[in-house]
Amino acid sequence: MAETTGSTTVGTTSDTGDPPPSGISGTGRIRQPAALIRLLAGLTVIALALLCADYARATTSGLAEDVAAAAALVPHPLGGVATGLTTAALLLLPVLSAARRLLRPTADRRHVLQQLADGVLAAVLAYGASLALDLWIDGPAPFSLVSALTQPLPGDPLARTEPVYGHLAPVLAFLIASAARERRVPRTVLALSALAGLAGGAATPTALLLGVLIGWTAAHGTRWAVGTPDPRPRPAQLLHSLREAGLRPVAATPAGQDRYLVRQQDGRPELDVQLLDRQAVTAALVQRAWRRLRLRTAPHPRALRSLRTGLEHEALVSYAAVAAGVRTRPVAATAELGPDTALVAYQRLPGRALDELADEELTDALLADAWGQLALLQRRAIAHRALVPSALLVDAAGAVHLVGLADGDIAAGELVLRSDIAQLLTTLALRTGAERSVRAAVAVLGPDAVAAALPLLQPIALTRGTRHALKQAGRAAQNAGTAGTGAPAPDLLEEIRAEVLRSRPQAPVRPVRLERLRPRTLLAVGGGVVAGWLLVPQFFATERNPIAAVADADPFWLVLALLAAAVSHVMGAMGFVGFVPERLDFRHAVLAQVAGSFVKLVSPGGVGGVALNTRFLQRAGIPTAQALSSVGVGQLLGLVLHLLQIGAFVYLTGVETGGSELEALPFVVGGLAVAGVLLAAVSAVPPARRWLAARLRPLTAEVLPRLVELLRNPWRLAVGFTGQLLVSITLIACLYCSARAVGSEPGFAAVGVVFLVGNTAGSAAPTPGGVGIVDGALVAGLQWTTSMENGGAVATVTLFRLLTFLLPVLPGWAAFSWLQRRGAL
């Protein structure tokens, strides 16, 4: 007897003569992740359609006029008859669909009534959404949107069509939400109704598109909100499908999520049945699709395949593995149980997974057997892609079977095959240690094959569970090291590399770049788009054109601004070499600061400069630890000076204007308050607190000892302080001269406050050179603290960024290339 709790069906069945089950598989309702994804996608496309209709008015209006001109060729009486007939057919379509399903002899009427109720609810929501959008467009929406979505009615120039063709939305929503199986007739009726609306002049193409999108979105929103019947089969349905496949099942017992153990008649082998549930696979669609987009070695997301294709793929990889001589579960049968569920029945293999074995059971012979099975796959170019502990099944005789081939590939590329070796090396090393894992791999595969996998031995190439296990192992080793000698614990992946290099010293160790797309690249692109969206309209929305203001800049102040920008690189070199006890070539240091202007194009905030300075010190013969600590000292003291300068310029702003020295304080206190709140929030969350402690640990371990060493040379320390101070002063002077060049006359101290606060925001920005964040902060700051008009503020910032960010790129590239050729970078 089956039993349902919520949306999970469990139970056993021993009936040997079940009739074919009809209707729904379970009685619970579930929210499908696919419905939520489609709902969000529909809302996004509706918003984009409205934006395109408003911003591309000429295109949408031109398209509507072309369609109206073509519709004018249709005789008006014929167009009216066509519109009436298609409207009647459209309204009858839901009624006929519901009647056909209810009158079907094998229909589960309770289930059909539930689906029809869902359809009616979706139709009501679609009609309400269409009506609400109509009212909004006719009311508070911009008139440009009204003209883009509507057109005069034929024969009545004073009346206009509806912004949304509301006839389509409720019908389409009903058909989708009620899970109607008919496809051809509804699509034909919907298409004819749309064409009749265009031919009769009752709708524009954009109004038709909005009607379809609203109906589609409302249907999936309803399916997600109220849920859909659980598509997973009852045991009776599962047994019936297995009998139709030629097997003789007797009982099905749940053995985990989407998995059953099935007993057969006449002593036949038990079956391990795995359900392929479309909704469970779709739940991980976003994560898998992102991993596929990001990584070159990621498997193709199963949710992007059809259910039949996924079924065929899993069976094909299993057959190929058996043909290669690999011990795995043979496929006994495959079957589709409906549009959203299928099953794969394997012959059951009694055994335990690798993570269920005790440490003493992990013998060298077992490790060698595991590598031997992988060698058979590698010989036939079959990739497993998921060699995690649960994929290694050990039977009673100690033989290893490779299971879980659903994401595997046939005729896999070299990169994916080497990734399998790296994955198994890590999986076994987590249980037996790096030395035993590598020794067994070298004995079976040979040192060359194992060494070839070293470039793939990086966390991003491993499965998510393995990365989590590595973090746990590293944390445990670190705690043990802290409690013992206090020495830092070695990383497991580094231990594996060291063991491989012992057997093959010339092995390549440089990691292969597996990422097609990095998250920070998306952040940079997104930040650039937002910056363009916010700043570009400023060039056209002000009475004073910023571009014209820059073009008409005062030559005297322009030269001074350019000179200040150039001197800032020299001051930056002083602030850099002053915190390095070792002797450096000052000319090379200046060129390194100029090269930083080129590096800022591809790195966020101050990250590029830190990396460049560290590399410069390394190439100058300074060990990595001392190089990092010298750069860290500069960053730490630069931060202290930055805060002191903000306080000084806030005071000078009040003195300069003859008012209170606290007038500019709210602009600063707001930023400091936000920083304080963020720091408090980070400190209150244990994982974030541990992350912050890990980032600050190098400060006490490396930076402070280096600072003590610098105190022995006060002259060099004074040079560093002077450089750090003057680099800010020269950039403030550049911003001030830029303002004077475009005709504004702000106070120097007020400009200093704006620059220092804006530069702080840019240091935390994920975009290259702080694009967007710095510009917006500077424009807002100039308008607030100096009462500068919008056009003047935008022109000032445009000129300043041109001199300090864009113009130095070409000299920076030349300096970067020159230093590389000289071996200084």
Coordinates of N, CA, C and O in Angstrom, one line a residue, residues 350-413:
P350 N 25.7 -6.1 -5.1 CA 25.8 -6.0 -3.6 C 27.3 -5.5 -3.3 O 28.2 -6.0 -3.8
G351 N 27.4 -4.5 -2.5 CA 28.7 -4.0 -2.1 C 28.5 -2.7 -1.3 O 27.5 -2.2 -1.0
R352 N 29.7 -2.2 -1.0 CA 29.8 -0.9 -0.2 C 30.6 0.1 -1.0 O 31.5 -0.2 -1.7
A353 N 30.2 1.4 -0.8 CA 30.9 2.4 -1.5 C 32.2 2.7 -0.7 O 32.4 2.3 0.4
L354 N 33.1 3.4 -1.4 CA 34.5 3.6 -0.8 C 34.4 4.3 0.5 O 35.2 4.0 1.4
D355 N 33.5 5.3 0.6 CA 33.4 6.0 1.9 C 32.8 5.2 3.0 O 32.7 5.7 4.1
E356 N 32.3 4.0 2.7 CA 31.7 3.1 3.8 C 32.7 2.1 4.3 O 32.4 1.3 5.2
L357 N 33.9 2.1 3.7 CA 34.9 1.1 4.1 C 35.8 1.6 5.2 O 36.0 2.9 5.3
A358 N 36.2 0.7 6.1 CA 37.1 1.1 7.2 C 38.5 1.4 6.6 O 38.8 0.9 5.5
D359 N 39.3 2.1 7.3 CA 40.7 2.4 6.8 C 41.5 1.2 6.5 O 42.3 1.1 5.6
E360 N 41.4 0.2 7.4 CA 42.2 -1.1 7.2 C 41.7 -1.9 6.0 O 42.5 -2.7 5.5
E361 N 40.5 -1.6 5.5 CA 40.1 -2.3 4.3 C 40.6 -1.7 3.0 O 40.5 -2.3 1.9
L362 N 41.2 -0.5 3.1 CA 41.7 0.1 1.9 C 43.1 -0.3 1.6 O 44.1 0.4 1.9
T363 N 43.3 -1.5 1.1 CA 44.6 -2.1 0.9 C 45.2 -1.6 -0.4 O 44.5 -1.0 -1.3
D364 N 46.5 -1.9 -0.6 CA 47.1 -1.5 -1.8 C 46.5 -2.2 -3.0 O 46.5 -1.7 -4.1
A365 N 46.1 -3.5 -2.8 CA 45.5 -4.2 -3.9 C 44.2 -3.6 -4.3 O 43.9 -3.5 -5.5
L366 N 43.4 -3.1 -3.4 CA 42.1 -2.4 -3.7 C 42.4 -1.1 -4.5 O 41.7 -0.8 -5.5
L367 N 43.4 -0.4 -4.1 CA 43.7 0.9 -4.8 C 44.2 0.6 -6.2 O 43.8 1.2 -7.2
A368 N 45.0 -0.5 -6.3 CA 45.5 -0.9 -7.7 C 44.3 -1.3 -8.6 O 44.3 -1.0 -9.8
D369 N 43.4 -2.0 -8.0 CA 42.2 -2.4 -8.7 C 41.4 -1.2 -9.2 O 40.9 -1.2 -10.3
A370 N 41.2 -0.2 -8.3 CA 40.5 1.0 -8.7 C 41.2 1.7 -9.9 O 40.5 2.1 -10.9
W371 N 42.5 1.8 -9.9 CA 43.2 2.4 -11.0 C 43.2 1.5 -12.2 O 43.2 2.0 -13.3
G372 N 43.1 0.2 -12.0 CA 43.0 -0.7 -13.2 C 41.7 -0.5 -13.9 O 41.7 -0.5 -15.2
Q373 N 40.6 -0.3 -13.2 CA 39.3 0.0 -13.8 C 39.3 1.3 -14.6 O 38.8 1.4 -15.7
L374 N 40.0 2.3 -14.0 CA 40.0 3.6 -14.7 C 40.9 3.4 -15.9 O 40.6 4.1 -17.0
A375 N 42.0 2.6 -15.8 CA 42.8 2.4 -17.0 C 42.0 1.8 -18.2 O 42.3 2.2 -19.3
L376 N 41.1 0.9 -17.9 CA 40.3 0.4 -19.0 C 39.4 1.4 -19.6 O 39.2 1.4 -20.8
L377 N 38.9 2.3 -18.8 CA 38.1 3.4 -19.4 C 39.0 4.3 -20.2 O 38.6 4.8 -21.3
Q378 N 40.2 4.6 -19.7 CA 41.1 5.6 -20.4 C 41.5 5.0 -21.8 O 41.6 5.7 -22.7
R379 N 41.7 3.7 -21.8 CA 42.1 3.0 -23.0 C 41.1 3.2 -24.2 O 41.4 3.3 -25.3
R380 N 39.8 3.2 -23.8 CA 38.7 3.4 -24.8 C 38.2 4.8 -24.9 O 37.2 5.1 -25.5
A381 N 39.0 5.7 -24.3 CA 38.6 7.2 -24.3 C 37.2 7.4 -23.7 O 36.4 8.2 -24.3
I382 N 36.9 6.7 -22.6 CA 35.6 6.9 -22.0 C 35.9 7.7 -20.7 O 36.7 7.3 -19.9
A383 N 35.2 8.8 -20.5 CA 35.4 9.7 -19.3 C 34.3 9.4 -18.4 O 33.1 9.2 -18.7
H384 N 34.6 9.3 -17.1 CA 33.6 9.0 -16.0 C 33.0 10.4 -15.5 O 31.8 10.5 -15.3
R385 N 33.9 11.3 -15.3 CA 33.6 12.7 -14.8 C 33.1 12.8 -13.4 O 32.9 13.9 -12.9
A386 N 32.9 11.7 -12.7 CA 32.4 11.8 -11.3 C 33.0 10.7 -10.4 O 32.2 9.9 -9.8
L387 N 34.3 10.6 -10.4 CA 34.9 9.5 -9.6 C 35.0 9.9 -8.1 O 36.1 10.1 -7.6
V388 N 33.9 10.1 -7.5 CA 33.7 10.4 -6.1 C 33.6 9.1 -5.3 O 33.5 8.0 -5.9
P389 N 33.7 9.1 -4.0 CA 33.7 7.8 -3.3 C 32.4 6.9 -3.6 O 32.5 5.7 -3.6
S390 N 31.3 7.6 -3.8 CA 30.1 6.8 -4.0 C 30.1 6.1 -5.4 O 29.3 5.2 -5.6
A391 N 31.0 6.5 -6.3 CA 31.1 5.9 -7.6 C 32.0 4.7 -7.6 O 32.1 4.0 -8.6
L392 N 32.7 4.4 -6.5 CA 33.6 3.2 -6.4 C 32.9 2.2 -5.5 O 32.9 2.4 -4.2
L393 N 32.3 1.2 -6.0 CA 31.6 0.2 -5.3 C 32.5 -1.0 -5.1 O 33.0 -1.6 -6.1
V394 N 32.6 -1.5 -3.9 CA 33.5 -2.6 -3.6 C 32.6 -3.8 -3.2 O 31.9 -3.7 -2.2
D395 N 32.8 -5.0 -3.9 CA 31.9 -6.1 -3.6 C 32.6 -6.9 -2.4 O 33.6 -6.6 -1.9
A396 N 31.9 -8.1 -2.1 CA 32.4 -8.9 -1.0 C 33.7 -9.5 -1.2 O 34.5 -9.7 -0.3
A397 N 34.1 -9.7 -2.5 CA 35.4 -10.2 -2.8 C 36.5 -9.2 -2.9 O 37.7 -9.5 -3.1
G398 N 36.2 -7.9 -2.7 CA 37.2 -6.8 -2.7 C 37.4 -6.2 -4.1 O 38.4 -5.5 -4.2
A399 N 36.6 -6.6 -5.0 CA 36.8 -6.1 -6.4 C 36.0 -4.7 -6.5 O 34.9 -4.5 -6.0
V400 N 36.6 -3.8 -7.2 CA 36.1 -2.5 -7.4 C 35.2 -2.4 -8.7 O 35.7 -2.9 -9.7
H401 N 34.0 -1.8 -8.5 CA 33.1 -1.6 -9.7 C 32.9 -0.1 -9.8 O 32.7 0.6 -8.8
L402 N 33.0 0.4 -11.0 CA 32.8 1.8 -11.2 C 31.3 2.0 -11.6 O 30.8 1.5 -12.6
V403 N 30.6 2.8 -10.9 CA 29.2 3.1 -11.1 C 29.0 4.6 -11.3 O 29.9 5.4 -11.1
G404 N 27.7 5.0 -11.6 CA 27.5 6.4 -11.7 C 28.0 7.0 -12.9 O 28.7 8.1 -12.9
L405 N 27.7 6.4 -14.1 CA 28.3 6.9 -15.4 C 27.3 7.8 -16.1 O 27.5 8.1 -17.3
A406 N 26.3 8.4 -15.4 CA 25.3 9.2 -16.1 C 25.9 10.4 -16.8 O 25.5 10.8 -17.8
D407 N 27.0 11.0 -16.2 CA 27.6 12.2 -16.8 C 28.8 11.8 -17.6 O 29.5 12.7 -18.1
G408 N 29.0 10.6 -17.9 CA 30.2 10.1 -18.6 C 30.1 10.5 -20.1 O 29.1 10.9 -20.6
D409 N 31.3 10.4 -20.8 CA 31.4 10.7 -22.2 C 32.1 9.6 -22.9 O 33.0 9.0 -22.4
I410 N 31.7 9.4 -24.2 CA 32.4 8.5 -25.1 C 33.2 9.3 -26.0 O 32.8 10.4 -26.4
A411 N 34.4 8.8 -26.4 CA 35.3 9.5 -27.3 C 35.7 10.9 -26.6 O 35.6 11.9 -27.3
A412 N 36.0 10.8 -25.3 CA 36.3 12.1 -24.6 C 37.6 12.6 -25.0 O 38.5 11.9 -25.5
G413 N 37.8 13.9 -24.8 CA 39.0 14.6 -25.2 C 40.1 14.3 -24.1 O 39.8 13.9 -23.0

